[in-house]
Short mmCIF file of C-alpha atoms and ligand atoms in Angstrom, two decimals:
data_model
loop_
_atom_site.label_atom_id
_atom_site.label_comp_id
_atom_site.label_asym_id
_atom_site.label_seq_id
_atom_site.Cartn_x
_atom_site.Cartn_y
_atom_site.Cartn_z
CA MET A 16 -0.03 0.26 -0.15
CA SER A 17 1.56 3.57 -1.01
CA PRO A 18 1.14 6.36 1.81
CA GLU A 19 -1.45 8.79 1.30
CA PRO A 20 -0.62 11.54 -1.36
CA PHE A 21 0.42 14.85 0.11
CA LEU A 22 1.11 18.64 -1.11
CA ALA A 23 4.36 19.71 0.54
CA ASP A 24 5.01 22.86 0.90
CA LEU A 25 8.64 23.10 -0.30
CA VAL A 26 10.45 20.09 -2.70
CA LEU A 27 14.31 20.95 -3.09
CA THR A 28 15.94 19.04 -5.89
CA GLY A 29 18.90 17.91 -7.64
CA GLY A 30 20.77 18.91 -4.37
CA THR A 31 23.37 16.24 -2.51
CA VAL A 32 22.20 16.21 1.25
CA VAL A 33 25.63 15.87 3.60
CA THR A 34 25.48 14.05 7.12
CA GLY A 35 28.13 13.33 9.14
CA MET A 36 29.00 9.71 8.11
CA THR A 37 28.41 10.64 4.53
CA ARG A 38 27.36 12.39 1.35
CA TYR A 39 23.95 10.96 -1.15
CA ARG A 40 21.79 12.29 -3.71
CA ALA A 41 18.14 13.32 -3.10
CA ASP A 42 15.13 15.62 -3.66
CA ILE A 43 14.05 17.08 0.54
CA ALA A 44 10.22 17.82 0.54
CA ILE A 45 9.09 20.06 3.29
CA LYS A 46 5.77 20.43 5.05
CA ASP A 47 4.64 22.44 8.10
CA GLY A 48 8.12 22.91 8.62
CA LEU A 49 9.03 19.30 9.08
CA ILE A 50 11.02 17.68 6.57
CA ALA A 51 8.51 14.84 5.39
CA LEU A 52 9.97 12.72 2.86
CA VAL A 53 13.88 12.34 1.60
CA GLY A 54 14.86 10.67 -1.52
CA ASP A 55 14.51 9.81 -4.84
CA PRO A 56 12.97 12.47 -7.60
CA SER A 57 10.17 9.85 -8.24
CA ALA A 58 9.05 9.06 -4.99
CA MET A 59 7.88 13.74 -4.10
CA PRO A 60 4.95 14.57 -4.14
CA ALA A 61 3.38 17.43 -5.38
CA ALA A 62 4.77 20.63 -3.71
CA ARG A 63 3.79 24.40 -3.58
CA GLU A 64 6.74 25.37 -4.72
CA THR A 65 9.66 23.62 -6.18
CA VAL A 66 13.57 24.79 -6.18
CA ASP A 67 16.48 23.46 -7.86
CA VAL A 68 19.37 23.05 -6.57
CA SER A 69 21.30 21.57 -8.67
CA GLY A 70 25.32 20.91 -7.92
CA MET A 71 24.73 22.27 -4.36
CA PHE A 72 24.66 20.39 -0.69
CA LEU A 73 22.34 20.38 2.03
CA LEU A 74 23.56 20.75 5.15
CA PRO A 75 21.59 20.38 8.35
CA GLY A 76 21.81 24.64 9.59
CA ALA A 77 24.73 24.75 12.05
CA ILE A 78 24.41 25.40 15.71
CA ASP A 79 25.95 27.70 17.67
CA VAL A 80 25.72 26.96 20.96
CA HIS A 81 27.57 30.50 21.90
CA VAL A 82 26.79 33.82 20.45
CA HIS A 83 26.57 37.47 22.34
CA PHE A 84 23.62 39.17 20.67
CA ARG A 85 24.13 42.13 23.56
CA GLU A 86 20.87 42.89 24.21
CA PRO A 87 19.49 44.29 26.31
CA GLY A 88 21.91 46.61 27.23
CA TYR A 89 24.27 46.51 24.96
CA THR A 90 22.48 47.48 20.98
CA HIS A 91 24.73 49.69 19.98
CA LYS A 92 27.06 46.99 19.23
CA GLU A 93 24.40 44.53 18.11
CA ASP A 94 20.76 43.38 19.30
CA TRP A 95 18.29 40.30 18.08
CA ARG A 96 17.65 40.96 14.69
CA THR A 97 20.93 42.36 13.58
CA GLY A 98 22.66 39.16 15.64
CA SER A 99 20.31 36.85 13.87
CA ALA A 100 20.01 38.07 10.96
CA ALA A 101 24.33 37.52 10.25
CA ALA A 102 23.33 33.99 11.81
CA ALA A 103 20.72 33.29 9.44
CA MET A 104 23.27 34.95 6.08
CA GLY A 105 25.65 32.39 7.98
CA GLY A 106 24.17 29.02 7.61
CA THR A 107 23.49 28.87 11.40
CA THR A 108 19.89 27.67 11.89
CA THR A 109 19.81 27.95 15.94
CA VAL A 110 21.35 30.13 18.27
CA PHE A 111 21.90 29.83 21.69
CA GLU A 112 23.00 33.08 23.45
CA MET A 113 24.80 34.99 26.23
CA PRO A 114 23.77 35.86 29.24
CA ASN A 115 26.66 39.18 29.23
CA THR A 116 23.84 41.65 28.84
CA HIS A 117 22.93 44.23 30.84
CA PRO A 118 21.08 43.49 32.53
CA PRO A 119 22.81 40.07 32.91
CA THR A 120 20.28 37.07 32.58
CA ARG A 121 20.64 36.24 36.38
CA SER A 122 16.86 35.47 37.43
CA VAL A 123 13.72 34.71 35.90
CA ARG A 124 12.57 38.24 35.31
CA GLU A 125 15.79 38.94 33.12
CA LEU A 126 14.88 35.95 31.57
CA ARG A 127 11.39 36.98 30.54
CA GLN A 128 13.21 39.85 29.60
CA LYS A 129 15.98 38.00 26.81
CA GLN A 130 12.86 36.47 25.56
CA GLN A 131 10.98 39.35 24.64
CA ALA A 132 13.81 40.48 23.36
CA ALA A 133 14.75 37.45 21.46
CA GLU A 134 10.75 37.96 19.61
CA LYS A 135 12.54 39.61 16.86
CA SER A 136 14.51 36.81 16.11
CA HIS A 137 15.01 35.24 12.05
CA VAL A 138 16.44 31.79 13.56
CA ASP A 139 15.63 29.59 16.63
CA PHE A 140 17.16 30.18 19.53
CA GLY A 141 17.89 28.62 23.09
CA ILE A 142 18.65 31.37 25.91
CA TYR A 143 21.18 30.62 28.72
CA GLY A 144 21.22 31.45 32.08
CA LEU A 145 23.68 32.96 34.60
CA LEU A 146 25.28 31.06 37.51
CA ALA A 147 27.46 33.25 39.46
CA GLU A 148 28.02 34.19 42.53
CA ASP A 149 25.07 35.86 43.67
CA ASN A 150 22.70 34.45 41.93
CA ILE A 151 22.42 30.75 43.12
CA ASP A 152 19.24 31.09 44.86
CA GLU A 153 17.97 32.18 41.55
CA LEU A 154 19.18 28.99 39.61
CA GLN A 155 15.97 26.45 40.51
CA GLY A 156 13.84 29.30 38.79
CA LEU A 157 15.66 29.95 35.99
CA ILE A 158 15.14 25.97 35.53
CA ASP A 159 11.62 25.94 36.42
CA GLY A 160 11.13 29.02 33.89
CA GLY A 161 12.50 27.70 31.20
CA VAL A 162 16.31 28.38 30.71
CA ASN A 163 18.25 26.06 28.04
CA ALA A 164 21.47 26.23 29.59
CA PHE A 165 23.49 27.38 31.93
CA LYS A 166 26.53 29.50 31.92
CA CYS A 167 29.33 30.35 34.19
CA PHE A 168 31.94 33.27 33.87
CA MET A 169 34.99 31.31 35.62
CA GLY A 170 37.85 33.95 34.19
CA ASN A 171 36.48 37.90 33.82
CA THR A 172 35.88 38.71 30.50
CA PHE A 173 33.27 41.31 28.58
CA GLY A 174 30.85 42.43 31.32
CA ASN A 175 32.65 42.37 34.54
CA LEU A 176 30.66 39.53 36.11
CA PRO A 177 32.19 38.52 38.85
CA SER A 178 33.12 34.63 38.60
CA PRO A 179 31.77 32.95 41.22
CA SER A 180 34.38 31.42 44.01
CA THR A 181 34.32 26.95 43.61
CA GLY A 182 31.99 27.11 46.68
CA ALA A 183 28.84 28.91 45.16
CA MET A 184 30.16 26.88 41.93
CA LEU A 185 30.01 23.86 43.62
CA GLU A 186 26.87 24.66 45.32
CA GLY A 187 24.93 25.98 41.63
CA PHE A 188 26.54 22.21 39.81
CA GLU A 189 24.21 20.68 42.63
CA ILE A 190 21.14 22.43 42.22
CA ILE A 191 21.80 22.42 38.06
CA ALA A 192 22.68 18.56 38.00
CA PRO A 193 19.28 16.79 38.19
CA SER A 194 17.20 19.22 35.95
CA GLY A 195 20.20 17.56 33.46
CA LEU A 196 21.08 21.35 31.79
CA ARG A 197 24.36 21.87 30.59
CA ILE A 198 26.48 23.97 32.37
CA SER A 199 28.65 26.10 29.99
CA LEU A 200 31.61 27.36 31.11
CA HIS A 201 34.11 30.28 30.50
CA ALA A 202 37.12 28.18 31.80
CA GLU A 203 39.41 30.76 32.58
CA THR A 204 40.64 31.18 36.27
CA ALA A 205 39.72 34.60 37.31
CA SER A 206 42.71 34.91 40.37
CA ILE A 207 45.95 34.09 37.78
CA MET A 208 44.78 36.27 35.29
CA ALA A 209 44.26 39.30 38.00
CA TRP A 210 47.33 38.86 39.57
CA ARG A 211 49.32 38.28 36.21
CA GLN A 212 47.19 41.42 34.40
CA LYS A 213 48.25 43.72 37.08
CA ARG A 214 52.56 42.30 37.38
CA LEU A 215 51.98 43.33 33.66
CA MET A 216 50.28 46.60 34.16
CA GLU A 217 53.28 47.50 37.24
CA SER A 218 55.63 46.55 34.60
CA GLY A 219 54.35 48.75 31.55
CA ARG A 220 53.23 46.62 29.36
CA ASN A 221 50.55 47.54 28.11
CA ASP A 222 51.05 45.74 23.60
CA PRO A 223 49.02 43.33 22.19
CA LEU A 224 50.75 40.52 23.21
CA ALA A 225 50.92 41.35 26.89
CA HIS A 226 47.10 40.21 26.61
CA ILE A 227 48.30 36.52 26.63
CA ALA A 228 50.87 36.84 28.78
CA ALA A 229 47.99 38.18 30.85
CA ARG A 230 46.53 34.70 30.87
CA PRO A 231 48.79 31.93 29.64
CA ALA A 232 47.17 28.12 29.26
CA ILE A 233 47.58 27.26 32.63
CA VAL A 234 44.84 29.27 33.52
CA ALA A 235 42.15 26.87 31.13
CA ALA A 236 43.97 24.25 31.77
CA GLU A 237 43.28 24.94 36.29
CA ALA A 238 39.63 25.67 35.04
CA VAL A 239 39.23 22.78 33.14
CA SER A 240 39.94 20.09 35.81
CA ARG A 241 38.76 22.17 37.99
CA ALA A 242 34.83 22.30 36.75
CA ALA A 243 35.65 19.20 35.44
CA GLU A 244 36.13 17.71 39.17
CA LEU A 245 32.48 19.05 40.06
CA ALA A 246 30.63 17.77 37.53
CA GLU A 247 32.25 14.41 38.27
CA TRP A 248 31.38 15.30 42.13
CA THR A 249 27.86 16.24 41.76
CA GLY A 250 26.68 14.53 38.06
CA ALA A 251 26.18 18.09 36.02
CA ARG A 252 26.84 18.34 32.11
CA ILE A 253 29.47 20.80 31.63
CA HIS A 254 30.45 22.20 28.78
CA VAL A 255 33.80 24.59 28.10
CA LEU A 256 33.96 27.21 26.03
CA HIS A 257 36.01 28.30 23.07
CA ILE A 258 39.20 26.16 23.38
CA SER A 259 42.38 27.74 23.13
CA SER A 260 45.16 25.97 23.92
CA ALA A 261 46.99 22.60 23.46
CA ALA A 262 46.95 22.39 27.26
CA GLU A 263 43.76 21.99 28.40
CA LEU A 264 42.97 19.39 25.80
CA ARG A 265 44.69 17.14 28.22
CA PRO A 266 42.14 17.55 31.60
CA LEU A 267 39.47 17.45 28.77
CA ALA A 268 40.38 14.37 27.37
CA ASP A 269 41.08 12.68 30.87
CA ALA A 270 37.36 13.82 32.08
CA LYS A 271 35.88 11.88 28.93
CA ALA A 272 37.06 9.03 29.63
CA ARG A 273 36.53 8.64 33.25
CA GLY A 274 32.81 9.22 32.54
CA VAL A 275 32.55 13.06 32.76
CA GLU A 276 29.60 14.13 31.30
CA ILE A 277 32.04 17.00 29.49
CA THR A 278 32.43 17.98 25.80
CA GLY A 279 34.06 21.13 24.19
CA GLU A 280 34.00 23.40 21.60
CA THR A 281 36.53 25.28 19.79
CA CYS A 282 36.41 28.71 17.61
CA PRO A 283 37.58 29.97 14.09
CA CYS A 284 40.00 32.63 15.01
CA TYR A 285 41.93 29.62 17.61
CA LEU A 286 42.09 26.85 14.19
CA LEU A 287 42.72 29.89 11.50
CA LEU A 288 45.18 32.81 13.44
CA ASP A 289 48.02 32.23 15.63
CA SER A 290 50.37 34.62 17.55
CA ARG A 291 52.15 35.54 14.63
CA ASP A 292 48.86 37.62 13.60
CA TYR A 293 49.12 40.20 16.44
CA GLU A 294 51.52 42.51 14.46
CA ARG A 295 49.05 42.53 11.90
CA LEU A 296 45.88 42.61 13.83
CA GLY A 297 46.82 44.64 17.20
CA SER A 298 43.67 45.09 19.17
CA VAL A 299 41.73 43.63 16.84
CA ILE A 300 42.72 40.15 17.18
CA ARG A 301 41.79 40.95 21.46
CA VAL A 302 39.59 37.76 22.50
CA ASN A 303 39.00 36.03 26.14
CA PRO A 304 40.42 33.47 26.20
CA PRO A 305 43.15 34.61 23.40
CA VAL A 306 44.09 33.13 20.36
CA ARG A 307 47.45 31.86 20.93
CA GLU A 308 50.47 29.64 19.33
CA ALA A 309 50.15 28.12 15.61
CA SER A 310 51.20 24.86 18.34
CA ASP A 311 48.33 25.30 20.11
CA SER A 312 46.12 25.52 17.26
CA ALA A 313 47.85 22.15 15.67
CA ALA A 314 47.01 20.00 18.85
CA ILE A 315 43.15 21.74 18.96
CA TRP A 316 43.20 20.85 14.89
CA GLN A 317 44.00 17.06 16.14
CA ALA A 318 41.80 17.44 18.54
CA LEU A 319 38.84 18.24 16.35
CA GLN A 320 39.46 14.89 14.03
CA SER A 321 39.24 12.66 17.08
CA GLY A 322 36.31 13.79 18.81
CA VAL A 323 38.22 15.46 22.46
CA VAL A 324 36.92 18.80 20.80
CA ASP A 325 32.74 17.24 19.75
CA MET A 326 31.99 21.10 18.31
CA ILE A 327 32.40 24.56 16.21
CA ALA A 328 30.76 27.55 17.78
CA THR A 329 31.36 31.46 17.37
CA ASP A 330 31.89 33.54 20.72
CA HIS A 331 30.20 35.76 18.34
CA ALA A 332 31.40 38.54 20.48
CA PRO A 333 30.35 41.97 18.37
CA HIS A 334 32.23 45.76 19.64
CA THR A 335 32.21 48.73 17.16
CA PRO A 336 35.28 50.43 15.45
CA GLU A 337 36.53 52.97 18.85
CA GLU A 338 35.63 49.85 21.47
CA LYS A 339 38.52 47.15 18.94
CA THR A 340 40.67 49.25 18.24
CA ARG A 341 42.09 51.46 21.63
CA SER A 342 45.79 51.65 21.35
CA ILE A 343 45.96 50.82 25.20
CA ILE A 344 45.35 46.65 24.15
CA TRP A 345 43.92 45.97 28.44
CA GLU A 346 41.16 48.92 27.12
CA ALA A 347 40.39 47.48 23.51
CA ASP A 348 37.25 45.44 24.25
CA CYS A 349 37.31 41.62 24.08
CA GLY A 350 35.40 39.72 21.19
CA PHE A 351 34.67 40.02 17.08
CA PRO A 352 31.67 38.89 15.11
CA GLY A 353 31.74 35.22 14.12
CA VAL A 354 28.33 33.68 13.46
CA GLU A 355 27.92 34.75 9.46
CA THR A 356 31.71 33.56 8.86
CA GLN A 357 32.21 30.59 10.07
CA MET A 358 30.90 28.40 7.70
CA PRO A 359 32.03 30.30 5.07
CA LEU A 360 35.56 29.73 7.00
CA MET A 361 35.30 26.10 8.19
CA LEU A 362 33.76 25.64 4.30
CA ASN A 363 37.01 27.37 2.86
CA GLU A 364 39.09 24.33 5.03
CA VAL A 365 37.16 22.18 3.43
CA ALA A 366 37.78 23.11 0.26
CA LYS A 367 41.74 22.93 1.12
CA GLY A 368 40.83 19.83 2.26
CA ARG A 369 41.94 20.20 5.80
CA ILE A 370 38.61 18.70 7.25
CA THR A 371 35.92 16.53 5.22
CA LEU A 372 32.47 17.82 4.75
CA GLU A 373 31.23 14.93 6.70
CA HIS A 374 33.14 15.64 9.73
CA TYR A 375 32.02 19.77 9.45
CA VAL A 376 28.44 18.07 9.57
CA LYS A 377 29.52 16.90 12.74
CA ILE A 378 31.11 18.98 14.65
CA SER A 379 28.54 21.97 12.99
CA ALA A 380 25.48 20.21 13.73
CA GLU A 381 25.02 16.61 14.46
CA ASN A 382 27.11 17.07 18.01
CA PRO A 383 25.05 20.11 19.56
CA ALA A 384 22.21 19.28 18.76
CA ARG A 385 22.70 15.87 20.83
CA ALA A 386 25.45 18.11 23.35
CA PHE A 387 21.83 20.63 24.17
CA GLY A 388 19.10 18.12 23.96
CA LEU A 389 17.85 18.96 20.56
CA TRP A 390 18.60 15.52 18.64
CA PRO A 391 16.43 14.72 16.57
CA ALA A 392 14.56 16.80 15.58
CA LYS A 393 17.23 19.25 14.91
CA GLY A 394 20.69 18.62 13.48
CA ARG A 395 20.07 16.02 10.89
CA ILE A 396 18.66 16.08 7.62
CA GLU A 397 16.06 13.19 7.96
CA ALA A 398 12.31 12.53 7.52
CA GLY A 399 10.57 13.45 10.59
CA ALA A 400 13.04 16.03 11.48
CA GLN A 401 12.62 20.05 11.78
CA ALA A 402 13.84 21.55 7.98
CA ASP A 403 16.50 23.68 9.32
CA ILE A 404 18.80 23.28 6.10
CA ALA A 405 21.99 25.54 5.11
CA VAL A 406 21.87 24.85 1.04
CA VAL A 407 26.18 25.48 0.17
CA ASP A 408 27.67 26.46 -3.16
CA LEU A 409 31.30 24.41 -2.31
CA ASP A 410 32.91 26.43 -5.45
CA ARG A 411 31.39 30.17 -5.03
CA THR A 412 33.90 32.09 -3.00
CA GLU A 413 33.36 35.26 -1.68
CA THR A 414 35.42 37.94 0.38
CA ILE A 415 34.93 38.52 3.76
CA THR A 416 34.40 42.26 4.13
CA ALA A 417 32.78 44.52 6.91
CA SER A 418 30.60 46.49 5.02
CA ALA A 419 28.87 42.93 3.77
CA LEU A 420 28.38 41.91 6.94
CA HIS A 421 24.69 41.88 8.63
CA SER A 422 26.33 42.13 12.44
CA ARG A 423 26.38 45.34 13.77
CA GLY A 424 29.79 45.74 15.17
CA LYS A 425 31.58 44.81 12.02
CA ILE A 426 35.37 44.49 13.23
CA THR A 427 36.49 40.95 12.42
CA PRO A 428 40.05 39.69 11.81
CA PHE A 429 39.03 37.84 8.94
CA GLU A 430 38.29 41.14 6.48
CA GLY A 431 39.84 40.58 3.07
CA VAL A 432 39.85 36.71 3.45
CA THR A 433 38.63 35.17 0.54
CA VAL A 434 36.95 31.88 0.70
CA THR A 435 35.45 29.42 -1.20
CA GLY A 436 32.15 27.66 0.29
CA VAL A 437 28.95 29.82 0.58
CA PRO A 438 25.24 28.99 2.52
CA ILE A 439 23.47 30.93 -0.92
CA HIS A 440 20.12 29.47 1.17
CA THR A 441 19.25 28.92 5.01
CA LEU A 442 16.05 27.75 5.52
CA VAL A 443 14.28 27.68 9.52
CA ARG A 444 11.93 25.27 9.97
CA GLY A 445 11.30 24.88 6.37
CA ARG A 446 11.06 28.88 5.33
CA PHE A 447 13.68 30.62 3.55
CA VAL A 448 15.16 33.24 5.88
CA GLN A 449 18.37 33.49 4.03
CA ARG A 450 17.89 33.04 -0.17
CA ASP A 451 20.15 34.00 -2.68
CA ARG A 452 22.58 35.54 -0.78
CA ARG A 453 19.99 38.00 0.56
CA LEU A 454 18.03 37.71 3.66
CA VAL A 455 14.72 37.58 3.75
CA GLU A 456 13.95 40.39 5.70
CA GLU A 457 10.39 39.66 7.06
CA THR A 458 10.46 36.64 8.57
CA SER A 459 12.14 38.53 11.63
CA GLY A 460 10.10 37.00 14.33
CA TRP A 461 9.99 33.57 13.02
CA GLY A 462 12.31 32.27 14.94
CA LYS A 463 11.61 30.19 18.29
CA GLN A 464 12.89 29.65 21.57
CA VAL A 465 14.01 25.61 21.65
CA THR A 466 12.39 23.00 23.59
CA ALA A 467 14.74 20.08 24.44
CA ILE A 468 13.85 17.29 22.90
CA GLN A 469 15.09 14.68 25.30
CA GLN A 470 14.37 14.17 29.17
CA MET A 471 17.93 15.17 29.92
CA PRO A 472 18.38 13.51 33.27
CA ALA A 473 21.55 14.13 35.97
CA ALA A 474 24.89 12.69 34.45
CA ARG A 475 25.20 10.28 37.10
CA PRO A 476 23.74 10.36 40.21
CA CYS A 477 25.51 12.73 42.29
CA ASN A 478 26.86 12.98 46.03
CA THR A 479 23.12 13.59 46.30
CA ASP A 480 23.68 12.69 50.85
CA GLN A 481 26.41 15.26 50.65
CA THR A 482 24.34 18.81 48.66
CA LEU A 483 24.11 21.99 50.26
CA ALA A 484 20.96 21.73 50.74
CA ALA A 485 21.17 17.95 51.53
CA VAL A 486 23.80 18.96 54.88
CA LEU A 487 21.44 22.00 55.82
CA ARG A 488 18.44 20.31 56.04
CA GLY A 489 19.82 17.79 58.31
CA PRO A 490 20.20 15.19 60.23
CA SER A 491 22.10 17.02 63.39
CA LEU A 492 24.32 14.89 65.35
CA PRO A 493 21.87 13.75 68.39
CA SER A 494 23.04 16.45 71.22
CA GLN A 495 25.73 15.76 73.55
CA GLY A 496 26.39 16.63 77.15
CA GLY A 497 23.86 18.63 77.64
CA SER A 498 21.15 16.83 79.79
CA SER A 499 24.01 14.54 81.84
C1 NCD B 12 32.47 37.98 25.21
C2 NCD B 12 31.92 39.15 25.01
O1 NCD B 12 32.86 40.54 24.31
O2 NCD B 12 30.61 39.17 25.53
N1 NCD B 12 34.28 37.98 24.54
C3 NCD B 12 35.06 37.79 24.67
O3 NCD B 12 36.59 38.21 24.56
N2 NCD B 12 35.19 36.19 24.10
C4 NCD B 12 32.52 36.94 26.26
C5 NCD B 12 33.00 35.50 26.65
O4 NCD B 12 32.50 35.13 25.65
O5 NCD B 12 34.11 35.53 27.63
ZN1 ZN B 13 33.69 33.29 27.36
#
């Protein structure tokens, strides 16, 4: 018996579907935002619209678990409309947005504010809640209120949110662990950096390379080790953001080998730039953690191939030209936009033969979808999944320039780089948000907050009888002395 015929909303015909394992020629039928059918052209239903994508590759849209869209509070740098437009142009269909806005996303009240700002989004999104020294009592409310993950700034960075003590972090991990929500870490140890920066400033260093000197890789290695211990103790799931060094790969790999529920991401700047670029780029290259040595990027490439590093994200962190080009390095804002350039930069590495297209799908879509509870609804092109698709032309070349970027903060260290491989259409739940290299303006507001598909329990039972909450509940020791 053949299935009931149906009218599809859209058929993409003539393309090659790419998964984390393989690629094959297939047409795709989309209905009500979902992929209804993947298969031979002869099997396709009638459709309201058919788009010829012959010669193109169909990738699951990138899932970028690390963007800063700045709204509320710093909208001179970016807002949800411009940030999500940049994502749409870059083939990214889901973003997870960071809490170092103003106000920071520290309780349900600010979560609601952020959800309201995000109503303008072109692409789907998750929202991070903050785990800090002063909002431990708000964490359960944030969980119940619908955050998608947590962010913990173990080191100082833009926004100057005070880093939690290890004590506060432990209690935070205890509270979050049972929810199964992942805690993403800015893993740099604040006290080491504050000490070294003070000493460097006293000595008169204010050149770009002093930024690396203030934040040597031990700050990352120490922070990853400590966070992994807390995760192992509590059963919390954790994610190491922006991996920048060879040194932090060891505690990451060790923790994975012990069964700690830990994932890691790196960003294009740590793969494609190194200390030799500081002279050319000056303060523009300043980012936390810093771009390091060529030997670091070589080790990160290898870890990405072997699976120790799970995914690529961008740490999309736009600032204005004035904020990025201050002559004293300590005063230049850290970070740069990335959500629009990640896919072209990485496809360019595919063109060079440094990574396969299949492996790129794994690190840009499949692995983030799995780690953040979106799999199997997102991160793959198969019947039943949401139709989040980047249609990619692997032969098209483009030059990255500030004037072409959709982000409000346009200063990027990749200015002037010519790439081969560009997403020419982006679909979010079946709708074109980018078409033929043009933003579809009227899709502002189409993006929706994602919900976890998997009910994720704690990675392993935590030491529940020793949590601060359990200890505070008692039992206390039988009273001694007193009546005797
Ligand atoms: C980020 C920012 O500007 O918000 N800056 C950065 O250098 N990476 C903050 C962060 O992710 O550390
Ligand atoms: Zn960070």
